[in-house]
PDB file with SEQRES, HELIX, SHEET and CRYST1 records, atoms N, CA, C and O in Angstrom:
SEQRES   1 A   79  ALA THR ALA GLY SER LEU LEU ILE SER TYR ALA ARG ALA          
SEQRES   2 A   79  ARG ALA GLU ALA ALA GLY PHE LYS ALA SER VAL GLY LEU          
SEQRES   3 A   79  LEU ALA ARG PRO GLU ARG VAL LEU ILE LEU ALA LEU GLY          
SEQRES   4 A   79  LEU LEU THR GLY TYR VAL VAL PRO ALA LEU TRP ILE LEU          
SEQRES   5 A   79  ALA ILE GLY THR HIS LEU THR VAL VAL THR ARG MET THR          
SEQRES   6 A   79  HIS VAL TRP ARG LEU SER ARG PRO ALA GLN ALA ARG ALA          
SEQRES   7 A   79  SER                                                          
HELIX    1 AA1 THR A    2  ALA A   17  1                                  16    
HELIX    2 AA2 ARG A   29  THR A   42  1                                  14    
HELIX    3 AA3 VAL A   45  ALA A   78  1                                  34    
CRYST1    1.000    1.000    1.000  90.00  90.00  90.00 P 1           1          
ATOM      1  N   ALA A   1     135.026 101.324 120.216  1.00  0.00           N  
ATOM      2  CA  ALA A   1     135.803 102.059 119.237  1.00  0.00           C  
ATOM      3  C   ALA A   1     134.901 102.627 118.150  1.00  0.00           C  
ATOM      4  O   ALA A   1     135.111 103.743 117.676  1.00  0.00           O  
ATOM      5  N   THR A   2     133.895 101.848 117.760  1.00  0.00           N  
ATOM      6  CA  THR A   2     132.988 102.302 116.709  1.00  0.00           C  
ATOM      7  C   THR A   2     132.157 103.486 117.180  1.00  0.00           C  
ATOM      8  O   THR A   2     131.974 104.460 116.449  1.00  0.00           O  
ATOM      9  N   ALA A   3     131.662 103.393 118.390  1.00  0.00           N  
ATOM     10  CA  ALA A   3     130.846 104.495 118.923  1.00  0.00           C  
ATOM     11  C   ALA A   3     131.659 105.780 119.004  1.00  0.00           C  
ATOM     12  O   ALA A   3     131.161 106.852 118.661  1.00  0.00           O  
ATOM     13  N   GLY A   4     132.891 105.682 119.449  1.00  0.00           N  
ATOM     14  CA  GLY A   4     133.748 106.857 119.532  1.00  0.00           C  
ATOM     15  C   GLY A   4     134.011 107.472 118.172  1.00  0.00           C  
ATOM     16  O   GLY A   4     134.015 108.695 118.029  1.00  0.00           O  
ATOM     17  N   SER A   5     134.234 106.626 117.166  1.00  0.00           N  
ATOM     18  CA  SER A   5     134.478 107.134 115.821  1.00  0.00           C  
ATOM     19  C   SER A   5     133.261 107.871 115.273  1.00  0.00           C  
ATOM     20  O   SER A   5     133.396 108.910 114.627  1.00  0.00           O  
ATOM     21  N   LEU A   6     132.086 107.334 115.534  1.00  0.00           N  
ATOM     22  CA  LEU A   6     130.863 108.004 115.085  1.00  0.00           C  
ATOM     23  C   LEU A   6     130.641 109.303 115.840  1.00  0.00           C  
ATOM     24  O   LEU A   6     130.204 110.298 115.261  1.00  0.00           O  
ATOM     25  N   LEU A   7     130.940 109.295 117.126  1.00  0.00           N  
ATOM     26  CA  LEU A   7     130.758 110.497 117.933  1.00  0.00           C  
ATOM     27  C   LEU A   7     131.694 111.624 117.511  1.00  0.00           C  
ATOM     28  O   LEU A   7     131.328 112.797 117.597  1.00  0.00           O  
ATOM     29  N   ILE A   8     132.894 111.283 117.058  1.00  0.00           N  
ATOM     30  CA  ILE A   8     133.838 112.304 116.601  1.00  0.00           C  
ATOM     31  C   ILE A   8     133.232 113.079 115.434  1.00  0.00           C  
ATOM     32  O   ILE A   8     133.231 114.310 115.429  1.00  0.00           O  
ATOM     33  N   SER A   9     132.720 112.354 114.455  1.00  0.00           N  
ATOM     34  CA  SER A   9     132.116 113.011 113.299  1.00  0.00           C  
ATOM     35  C   SER A   9     130.870 113.788 113.691  1.00  0.00           C  
ATOM     36  O   SER A   9     130.641 114.892 113.196  1.00  0.00           O  
ATOM     37  N   TYR A  10     130.069 113.220 114.574  1.00  0.00           N  
ATOM     38  CA  TYR A  10     128.843 113.880 115.015  1.00  0.00           C  
ATOM     39  C   TYR A  10     129.158 115.178 115.759  1.00  0.00           C  
ATOM     40  O   TYR A  10     128.520 116.203 115.520  1.00  0.00           O  
ATOM     41  N   ALA A  11     130.133 115.132 116.654  1.00  0.00           N  
ATOM     42  CA  ALA A  11     130.493 116.321 117.430  1.00  0.00           C  
ATOM     43  C   ALA A  11     131.006 117.429 116.510  1.00  0.00           C  
ATOM     44  O   ALA A  11     130.683 118.601 116.706  1.00  0.00           O  
ATOM     45  N   ARG A  12     131.789 117.066 115.526  1.00  0.00           N  
ATOM     46  CA  ARG A  12     132.303 118.080 114.597  1.00  0.00           C  
ATOM     47  C   ARG A  12     131.174 118.661 113.757  1.00  0.00           C  
ATOM     48  O   ARG A  12     131.113 119.873 113.551  1.00  0.00           O  
ATOM     49  N   ALA A  13     130.285 117.811 113.276  1.00  0.00           N  
ATOM     50  CA  ALA A  13     129.175 118.297 112.453  1.00  0.00           C  
ATOM     51  C   ALA A  13     128.262 119.227 113.245  1.00  0.00           C  
ATOM     52  O   ALA A  13     127.831 120.257 112.726  1.00  0.00           O  
ATOM     53  N   ARG A  14     127.964 118.880 114.486  1.00  0.00           N  
ATOM     54  CA  ARG A  14     127.114 119.733 115.318  1.00  0.00           C  
ATOM     55  C   ARG A  14     127.793 121.068 115.609  1.00  0.00           C  
ATOM     56  O   ARG A  14     127.142 122.113 115.603  1.00  0.00           O  
ATOM     57  N   ALA A  15     129.095 121.033 115.864  1.00  0.00           N  
ATOM     58  CA  ALA A  15     129.830 122.265 116.146  1.00  0.00           C  
ATOM     59  C   ALA A  15     129.854 123.167 114.920  1.00  0.00           C  
ATOM     60  O   ALA A  15     129.649 124.376 115.028  1.00  0.00           O  
ATOM     61  N   GLU A  16     130.103 122.580 113.757  1.00  0.00           N  
ATOM     62  CA  GLU A  16     130.145 123.382 112.546  1.00  0.00           C  
ATOM     63  C   GLU A  16     128.763 123.919 112.192  1.00  0.00           C  
ATOM     64  O   GLU A  16     128.651 125.012 111.636  1.00  0.00           O  
ATOM     65  N   ALA A  17     127.711 123.168 112.507  1.00  0.00           N  
ATOM     66  CA  ALA A  17     126.353 123.657 112.274  1.00  0.00           C  
ATOM     67  C   ALA A  17     126.048 124.853 113.172  1.00  0.00           C  
ATOM     68  O   ALA A  17     125.262 125.727 112.804  1.00  0.00           O  
ATOM     69  N   ALA A  18     126.670 124.889 114.347  1.00  0.00           N  
ATOM     70  CA  ALA A  18     126.485 126.009 115.270  1.00  0.00           C  
ATOM     71  C   ALA A  18     127.430 127.168 114.961  1.00  0.00           C  
ATOM     72  O   ALA A  18     127.363 128.212 115.610  1.00  0.00           O  
ATOM     73  N   GLY A  19     128.311 126.993 113.972  1.00  0.00           N  
ATOM     74  CA  GLY A  19     129.199 128.077 113.564  1.00  0.00           C  
ATOM     75  C   GLY A  19     130.575 128.045 114.201  1.00  0.00           C  
ATOM     76  O   GLY A  19     131.296 129.041 114.153  1.00  0.00           O  
ATOM     77  N   PHE A  20     130.955 126.925 114.795  1.00  0.00           N  
ATOM     78  CA  PHE A  20     132.269 126.808 115.433  1.00  0.00           C  
ATOM     79  C   PHE A  20     133.133 125.807 114.679  1.00  0.00           C  
ATOM     80  O   PHE A  20     132.631 124.846 114.096  1.00  0.00           O  
ATOM     81  N   LYS A  21     134.440 126.048 114.699  1.00  0.00           N  
ATOM     82  CA  LYS A  21     135.380 125.115 114.087  1.00  0.00           C  
ATOM     83  C   LYS A  21     135.824 124.125 115.149  1.00  0.00           C  
ATOM     84  O   LYS A  21     136.311 124.516 116.210  1.00  0.00           O  
ATOM     85  N   ALA A  22     135.655 122.840 114.859  1.00  0.00           N  
ATOM     86  CA  ALA A  22     135.955 121.821 115.871  1.00  0.00           C  
ATOM     87  C   ALA A  22     136.847 120.729 115.302  1.00  0.00           C  
ATOM     88  O   ALA A  22     136.517 119.548 115.413  1.00  0.00           O  
ATOM     89  N   SER A  23     137.957 121.095 114.702  1.00  0.00           N  
ATOM     90  CA  SER A  23     138.881 120.092 114.166  1.00  0.00           C  
ATOM     91  C   SER A  23     140.043 119.871 115.129  1.00  0.00           C  
ATOM     92  O   SER A  23     141.193 119.763 114.705  1.00  0.00           O  
ATOM     93  N   VAL A  24     139.744 119.804 116.417  1.00  0.00           N  
ATOM     94  CA  VAL A  24     140.765 119.564 117.433  1.00  0.00           C  
ATOM     95  C   VAL A  24     140.632 118.130 117.930  1.00  0.00           C  
ATOM     96  O   VAL A  24     139.628 117.467 117.671  1.00  0.00           O  
ATOM     97  N   GLY A  25     141.637 117.662 118.637  1.00  0.00           N  
ATOM     98  CA  GLY A  25     141.556 116.344 119.245  1.00  0.00           C  
ATOM     99  C   GLY A  25     142.746 115.476 118.895  1.00  0.00           C  
ATOM    100  O   GLY A  25     143.598 115.837 118.083  1.00  0.00           O  
ATOM    101  N   LEU A  26     142.775 114.338 119.525  1.00  0.00           N  
ATOM    102  CA  LEU A  26     143.899 113.423 119.378  1.00  0.00           C  
ATOM    103  C   LEU A  26     143.849 112.609 118.088  1.00  0.00           C  
ATOM    104  O   LEU A  26     144.844 112.517 117.369  1.00  0.00           O  
ATOM    105  N   LEU A  27     142.699 112.024 117.799  1.00  0.00           N  
ATOM    106  CA  LEU A  27     142.599 111.083 116.686  1.00  0.00           C  
ATOM    107  C   LEU A  27     141.604 111.552 115.637  1.00  0.00           C  
ATOM    108  O   LEU A  27     140.396 111.371 115.788  1.00  0.00           O  
ATOM    109  N   ALA A  28     142.116 112.153 114.578  1.00  0.00           N  
ATOM    110  CA  ALA A  28     141.277 112.471 113.431  1.00  0.00           C  
ATOM    111  C   ALA A  28     141.181 111.203 112.569  1.00  0.00           C  
ATOM    112  O   ALA A  28     141.771 110.179 112.911  1.00  0.00           O  
ATOM    113  N   ARG A  29     140.462 111.265 111.484  1.00  0.00           N  
ATOM    114  CA  ARG A  29     140.249 110.077 110.646  1.00  0.00           C  
ATOM    115  C   ARG A  29     141.555 109.441 110.156  1.00  0.00           C  
ATOM    116  O   ARG A  29     141.675 108.218 110.229  1.00  0.00           O  
ATOM    117  N   PRO A  30     142.541 110.204 109.659  1.00  0.00           N  
ATOM    118  CA  PRO A  30     143.776 109.545 109.184  1.00  0.00           C  
ATOM    119  C   PRO A  30     144.499 108.773 110.291  1.00  0.00           C  
ATOM    120  O   PRO A  30     145.023 107.686 110.049  1.00  0.00           O  
ATOM    121  N   GLU A  31     144.526 109.323 111.481  1.00  0.00           N  
ATOM    122  CA  GLU A  31     145.184 108.636 112.591  1.00  0.00           C  
ATOM    123  C   GLU A  31     144.444 107.354 112.958  1.00  0.00           C  
ATOM    124  O   GLU A  31     145.069 106.336 113.254  1.00  0.00           O  
ATOM    125  N   ARG A  32     143.112 107.404 112.939  1.00  0.00           N  
ATOM    126  CA  ARG A  32     142.330 106.207 113.263  1.00  0.00           C  
ATOM    127  C   ARG A  32     142.559 105.109 112.237  1.00  0.00           C  
ATOM    128  O   ARG A  32     142.705 103.940 112.593  1.00  0.00           O  
ATOM    129  N   VAL A  33     142.590 105.486 110.963  1.00  0.00           N  
ATOM    130  CA  VAL A  33     142.834 104.506 109.904  1.00  0.00           C  
ATOM    131  C   VAL A  33     144.231 103.906 110.044  1.00  0.00           C  
ATOM    132  O   VAL A  33     144.409 102.699 109.879  1.00  0.00           O  
ATOM    133  N   LEU A  34     145.216 104.740 110.345  1.00  0.00           N  
ATOM    134  CA  LEU A  34     146.591 104.263 110.500  1.00  0.00           C  
ATOM    135  C   LEU A  34     146.715 103.278 111.662  1.00  0.00           C  
ATOM    136  O   LEU A  34     147.358 102.237 111.526  1.00  0.00           O  
ATOM    137  N   ILE A  35     146.108 103.599 112.792  1.00  0.00           N  
ATOM    138  CA  ILE A  35     146.182 102.702 113.955  1.00  0.00           C  
ATOM    139  C   ILE A  35     145.522 101.368 113.637  1.00  0.00           C  
ATOM    140  O   ILE A  35     146.064 100.314 113.969  1.00  0.00           O  
ATOM    141  N   LEU A  36     144.363 101.406 112.999  1.00  0.00           N  
ATOM    142  CA  LEU A  36     143.673 100.166 112.656  1.00  0.00           C  
ATOM    143  C   LEU A  36     144.468  99.356 111.633  1.00  0.00           C  
ATOM    144  O   LEU A  36     144.568  98.135 111.757  1.00  0.00           O  
ATOM    145  N   ALA A  37     145.032 100.020 110.629  1.00  0.00           N  
ATOM    146  CA  ALA A  37     145.826  99.318 109.617  1.00  0.00           C  
ATOM    147  C   ALA A  37     147.060  98.667 110.236  1.00  0.00           C  
ATOM    148  O   ALA A  37     147.386  97.522 109.923  1.00  0.00           O  
ATOM    149  N   LEU A  38     147.742  99.400 111.113  1.00  0.00           N  
ATOM    150  CA  LEU A  38     148.922  98.817 111.768  1.00  0.00           C  
ATOM    151  C   LEU A  38     148.542  97.626 112.638  1.00  0.00           C  
ATOM    152  O   LEU A  38     149.257  96.624 112.672  1.00  0.00           O  
ATOM    153  N   GLY A  39     147.423  97.733 113.339  1.00  0.00           N  
ATOM    154  CA  GLY A  39     146.959  96.614 114.153  1.00  0.00           C  
ATOM    155  C   GLY A  39     146.639  95.395 113.315  1.00  0.00           C  
ATOM    156  O   GLY A  39     146.960  94.272 113.703  1.00  0.00           O  
ATOM    157  N   LEU A  40     146.008  95.605 112.168  1.00  0.00           N  
ATOM    158  CA  LEU A  40     145.671  94.490 111.294  1.00  0.00           C  
ATOM    159  C   LEU A  40     146.899  93.871 110.646  1.00  0.00           C  
ATOM    160  O   LEU A  40     146.987  92.651 110.504  1.00  0.00           O  
ATOM    161  N   LEU A  41     147.845  94.715 110.254  1.00  0.00           N  
ATOM    162  CA  LEU A  41     149.056  94.208 109.595  1.00  0.00           C  
ATOM    163  C   LEU A  41     149.986  93.470 110.549  1.00  0.00           C  
ATOM    164  O   LEU A  41     150.658  92.519 110.151  1.00  0.00           O  
ATOM    165  N   THR A  42     150.026  93.900 111.789  1.00  0.00           N  
ATOM    166  CA  THR A  42     150.951  93.294 112.742  1.00  0.00           C  
ATOM    167  C   THR A  42     150.315  92.189 113.579  1.00  0.00           C  
ATOM    168  O   THR A  42     151.013  91.465 114.290  1.00  0.00           O  
ATOM    169  N   GLY A  43     149.002  92.059 113.496  1.00  0.00           N  
ATOM    170  CA  GLY A  43     148.328  91.030 114.283  1.00  0.00           C  
ATOM    171  C   GLY A  43     147.934  91.484 115.670  1.00  0.00           C  
ATOM    172  O   GLY A  43     147.444  90.681 116.463  1.00  0.00           O  
ATOM    173  N   TYR A  44     148.135  92.744 115.981  1.00  0.00           N  
ATOM    174  CA  TYR A  44     147.771  93.296 117.284  1.00  0.00           C  
ATOM    175  C   TYR A  44     146.448  94.051 117.174  1.00  0.00           C  
ATOM    176  O   TYR A  44     146.378  95.255 117.419  1.00  0.00           O  
ATOM    177  N   VAL A  45     145.409  93.320 116.803  1.00  0.00           N  
ATOM    178  CA  VAL A  45     144.113  93.948 116.562  1.00  0.00           C  
ATOM    179  C   VAL A  45     143.486  94.416 117.866  1.00  0.00           C  
ATOM    180  O   VAL A  45     142.967  95.530 117.936  1.00  0.00           O  
ATOM    181  N   VAL A  46     143.526  93.590 118.890  1.00  0.00           N  
ATOM    182  CA  VAL A  46     142.878  93.945 120.159  1.00  0.00           C  
ATOM    183  C   VAL A  46     143.529  95.176 120.797  1.00  0.00           C  
ATOM    184  O   VAL A  46     142.806  96.078 121.220  1.00  0.00           O  
ATOM    185  N   PRO A  47     144.859  95.254 120.884  1.00  0.00           N  
ATOM    186  CA  PRO A  47     145.446  96.489 121.414  1.00  0.00           C  
ATOM    187  C   PRO A  47     145.116  97.711 120.562  1.00  0.00           C  
ATOM    188  O   PRO A  47     144.912  98.801 121.098  1.00  0.00           O  
ATOM    189  N   ALA A  48     145.062  97.541 119.243  1.00  0.00           N  
ATOM    190  CA  ALA A  48     144.712  98.665 118.373  1.00  0.00           C  
ATOM    191  C   ALA A  48     143.287  99.124 118.648  1.00  0.00           C  
ATOM    192  O   ALA A  48     143.014 100.324 118.659  1.00  0.00           O  
ATOM    193  N   LEU A  49     142.381  98.184 118.870  1.00  0.00           N  
ATOM    194  CA  LEU A  49     141.000  98.547 119.175  1.00  0.00           C  
ATOM    195  C   LEU A  49     140.889  99.251 120.518  1.00  0.00           C  
ATOM    196  O   LEU A  49     140.085 100.170 120.674  1.00  0.00           O  
ATOM    197  N   TRP A  50     141.690  98.828 121.488  1.00  0.00           N  
ATOM    198  CA  TRP A  50     141.687  99.516 122.783  1.00  0.00           C  
ATOM    199  C   TRP A  50     142.194 100.948 122.641  1.00  0.00           C  
ATOM    200  O   TRP A  50     141.634 101.876 123.225  1.00  0.00           O  
ATOM    201  N   ILE A  51     143.246 101.114 121.870  1.00  0.00           N  
ATOM    202  CA  ILE A  51     143.784 102.461 121.627  1.00  0.00           C  
ATOM    203  C   ILE A  51     142.726 103.320 120.950  1.00  0.00           C  
ATOM    204  O   ILE A  51     142.530 104.480 121.312  1.00  0.00           O  
ATOM    205  N   LEU A  52     142.046 102.741 119.963  1.00  0.00           N  
ATOM    206  CA  LEU A  52     140.991 103.485 119.279  1.00  0.00           C  
ATOM    207  C   LEU A  52     139.831 103.806 120.216  1.00  0.00           C  
ATOM    208  O   LEU A  52     139.301 104.917 120.188  1.00  0.00           O  
ATOM    209  N   ALA A  53     139.437 102.849 121.039  1.00  0.00           N  
ATOM    210  CA  ALA A  53     138.304 103.074 121.944  1.00  0.00           C  
ATOM    211  C   ALA A  53     138.602 104.212 122.916  1.00  0.00           C  
ATOM    212  O   ALA A  53     137.756 105.079 123.133  1.00  0.00           O  
ATOM    213  N   ILE A  54     139.767 104.213 123.488  1.00  0.00           N  
ATOM    214  CA  ILE A  54     140.125 105.257 124.452  1.00  0.00           C  
ATOM    215  C   ILE A  54     140.391 106.585 123.735  1.00  0.00           C  
ATOM    216  O   ILE A  54     139.899 107.633 124.155  1.00  0.00           O  
ATOM    217  N   GLY A  55     141.165 106.533 122.659  1.00  0.00           N  
ATOM    218  CA  GLY A  55     141.530 107.746 121.946  1.00  0.00           C  
ATOM    219  C   GLY A  55     140.354 108.459 121.303  1.00  0.00           C  
ATOM    220  O   GLY A  55     140.303 109.689 121.301  1.00  0.00           O  
ATOM    221  N   THR A  56     139.411 107.707 120.760  1.00  0.00           N  
ATOM    222  CA  THR A  56     138.267 108.348 120.127  1.00  0.00           C  
ATOM    223  C   THR A  56     137.380 109.041 121.154  1.00  0.00           C  
ATOM    224  O   THR A  56     136.867 110.131 120.899  1.00  0.00           O  
ATOM    225  N   HIS A  57     137.200 108.420 122.300  1.00  0.00           N  
ATOM    226  CA  HIS A  57     136.378 109.061 123.320  1.00  0.00           C  
ATOM    227  C   HIS A  57     137.068 110.294 123.909  1.00  0.00           C  
ATOM    228  O   HIS A  57     136.407 111.280 124.236  1.00  0.00           O  
ATOM    229  N   LEU A  58     138.378 110.240 124.041  1.00  0.00           N  
ATOM    230  CA  LEU A  58     139.106 111.430 124.484  1.00  0.00           C  
ATOM    231  C   LEU A  58     138.996 112.556 123.454  1.00  0.00           C  
ATOM    232  O   LEU A  58     138.904 113.728 123.816  1.00  0.00           O  
ATOM    233  N   THR A  59     139.007 112.196 122.179  1.00  0.00           N  
ATOM    234  CA  THR A  59     138.854 113.194 121.130  1.00  0.00           C  
ATOM    235  C   THR A  59     137.481 113.844 121.186  1.00  0.00           C  
ATOM    236  O   THR A  59     137.358 115.057 121.018  1.00  0.00           O  
ATOM    237  N   VAL A  60     136.452 113.044 121.419  1.00  0.00           N  
ATOM    238  CA  VAL A  60     135.094 113.591 121.530  1.00  0.00           C  
ATOM    239  C   VAL A  60     135.013 114.567 122.697  1.00  0.00           C  
ATOM    240  O   VAL A  60     134.462 115.660 122.560  1.00  0.00           O  
ATOM    241  N   VAL A  61     135.557 114.179 123.836  1.00  0.00           N  
ATOM    242  CA  VAL A  61     135.524 115.066 125.006  1.00  0.00           C  
ATOM    243  C   VAL A  61     136.306 116.342 124.721  1.00  0.00           C  
ATOM    244  O   VAL A  61     135.877 117.430 125.105  1.00  0.00           O  
ATOM    245  N   THR A  62     137.449 116.220 124.052  1.00  0.00           N  
ATOM    246  CA  THR A  62     138.254 117.388 123.698  1.00  0.00           C  
ATOM    247  C   THR A  62     137.474 118.328 122.785  1.00  0.00           C  
ATOM    248  O   THR A  62     137.481 119.542 122.990  1.00  0.00           O  
ATOM    249  N   ARG A  63     136.804 117.777 121.783  1.00  0.00           N  
ATOM    250  CA  ARG A  63     136.035 118.620 120.861  1.00  0.00           C  
ATOM    251  C   ARG A  63     134.861 119.283 121.562  1.00  0.00           C  
ATOM    252  O   ARG A  63     134.586 120.462 121.339  1.00  0.00           O  
ATOM    253  N   MET A  64     134.174 118.537 122.401  1.00  0.00           N  
ATOM    254  CA  MET A  64     133.033 119.119 123.110  1.00  0.00           C  
ATOM    255  C   MET A  64     133.488 120.231 124.042  1.00  0.00           C  
ATOM    256  O   MET A  64     132.845 121.278 124.115  1.00  0.00           O  
ATOM    257  N   THR A  65     134.580 120.020 124.748  1.00  0.00           N  
ATOM    258  CA  THR A  65     135.114 121.041 125.644  1.00  0.00           C  
ATOM    259  C   THR A  65     135.560 122.269 124.860  1.00  0.00           C  
ATOM    260  O   THR A  65     135.322 123.400 125.283  1.00  0.00           O  
ATOM    261  N   HIS A  66     136.203 122.049 123.727  1.00  0.00           N  
ATOM    262  CA  HIS A  66     136.665 123.156 122.884  1.00  0.00           C  
ATOM    263  C   HIS A  66     135.498 124.024 122.424  1.00  0.00           C  
ATOM    264  O   HIS A  66     135.556 125.251 122.508  1.00  0.00           O  
ATOM    265  N   VAL A  67     134.447 123.383 121.942  1.00  0.00           N  
ATOM    266  CA  VAL A  67     133.281 124.130 121.466  1.00  0.00           C  
ATOM    267  C   VAL A  67     132.575 124.808 122.629  1.00  0.00           C  
ATOM    268  O   VAL A  67     132.090 125.930 122.482  1.00  0.00           O  
ATOM    269  N   TRP A  68     132.510 124.164 123.759  1.00  0.00           N  
ATOM    270  CA  TRP A  68     131.886 124.771 124.937  1.00  0.00           C  
ATOM    271  C   TRP A  68     132.624 126.045 125.332  1.00  0.00           C  
ATOM    272  O   TRP A  68     132.002 127.061 125.643  1.00  0.00           O  
ATOM    273  N   ARG A  69     133.964 125.985 125.317  1.00  0.00           N  
ATOM    274  CA  ARG A  69     134.752 127.179 125.658  1.00  0.00           C  
ATOM    275  C   ARG A  69     134.578 128.281 124.624  1.00  0.00           C  
ATOM    276  O   ARG A  69     134.527 129.462 124.970  1.00  0.00           O  
ATOM    277  N   LEU A  70     134.487 127.897 123.358  1.00  0.00           N  
ATOM    278  CA  LEU A  70     134.277 128.911 122.318  1.00  0.00           C  
ATOM    279  C   LEU A  70     132.890 129.535 122.428  1.00  0.00           C  
ATOM    280  O   LEU A  70     132.723 130.714 122.117  1.00  0.00           O  
ATOM    281  N   SER A  71     131.915 128.782 122.856  1.00  0.00           N  
ATOM    282  CA  SER A  71     130.547 129.292 122.903  1.00  0.00           C  
ATOM    283  C   SER A  71     130.277 130.156 124.129  1.00  0.00           C  
ATOM    284  O   SER A  71     129.309 130.916 124.137  1.00  0.00           O  
ATOM    285  N   ARG A  72     131.093 130.061 125.145  1.00  0.00           N  
ATOM    286  CA  ARG A  72     130.861 130.850 126.364  1.00  0.00           C  
ATOM    287  C   ARG A  72     130.901 132.353 126.101  1.00  0.00           C  
ATOM    288  O   ARG A  72     130.013 133.058 126.580  1.00  0.00           O  
ATOM    289  N   PRO A  73     131.888 132.886 125.362  1.00  0.00           N  
ATOM    290  CA  PRO A  73     131.858 134.326 125.073  1.00  0.00           C  
ATOM    291  C   PRO A  73     130.628 134.699 124.226  1.00  0.00           C  
ATOM    292  O   PRO A  73     130.072 135.784 124.395  1.00  0.00           O  
ATOM    293  N   ALA A  74     130.209 133.824 123.336  1.00  0.00           N  
ATOM    294  CA  ALA A  74     129.041 134.117 122.517  1.00  0.00           C  
ATOM    295  C   ALA A  74     127.783 134.167 123.375  1.00  0.00           C  
ATOM    296  O   ALA A  74     126.893 134.979 123.124  1.00  0.00           O  
ATOM    297  N   GLN A  75     127.706 133.319 124.369  1.00  0.00           N  
ATOM    298  CA  GLN A  75     126.560 133.328 125.272  1.00  0.00           C  
ATOM    299  C   GLN A  75     126.571 134.597 126.143  1.00  0.00           C  
ATOM    300  O   GLN A  75     125.518 135.168 126.425  1.00  0.00           O  
ATOM    301  N   ALA A  76     127.742 135.022 126.556  1.00  0.00           N  
ATOM    302  CA  ALA A  76     127.853 136.218 127.390  1.00  0.00           C  
ATOM    303  C   ALA A  76     127.433 137.467 126.614  1.00  0.00           C  
ATOM    304  O   ALA A  76     126.796 138.357 127.176  1.00  0.00           O  
ATOM    305  N   ARG A  77     127.781 137.539 125.340  1.00  0.00           N  
ATOM    306  CA  ARG A  77     127.396 138.677 124.508  1.00  0.00           C  
ATOM    307  C   ARG A  77     125.892 138.694 124.257  1.00  0.00           C  
ATOM    308  O   ARG A  77     125.285 139.759 124.150  1.00  0.00           O  
ATOM    309  N   ALA A  78     125.291 137.495 124.162  1.00  0.00           N  
ATOM    310  CA  ALA A  78     123.853 137.410 123.886  1.00  0.00           C  
ATOM    311  C   ALA A  78     123.019 137.825 125.100  1.00  0.00           C  
ATOM    312  O   ALA A  78     121.867 138.233 124.952  1.00  0.00           O  
ATOM    313  N   SER A  79     123.590 137.724 126.277  1.00  0.00           N  
ATOM    314  CA  SER A  79     122.831 138.070 127.502  1.00  0.00           C  
ATOM    315  C   SER A  79     122.710 139.548 127.728  1.00  0.00           C  
ATOM    316  O   SER A  79     122.104 139.975 128.711  1.00  0.00           O  
TER     317      SER A  79                                                      
END                                                                             
């Protein structure tokens, strides 16, 4: 879950450095905080961590795919 959370921020920062907007995906920071808080408050920490682990990695893949699709027309124009 931690690696996925770090990768989300890294993927967005790299995309924005390349000039693309990458605020897409399933779990942004507020959603991640909410899931973790609910897990801690209800005692379901392990299921919350599983949701975060899967959801954060899906978000990273979504952001990477989004930026890849946005960059394809830019690559075609450069050729």
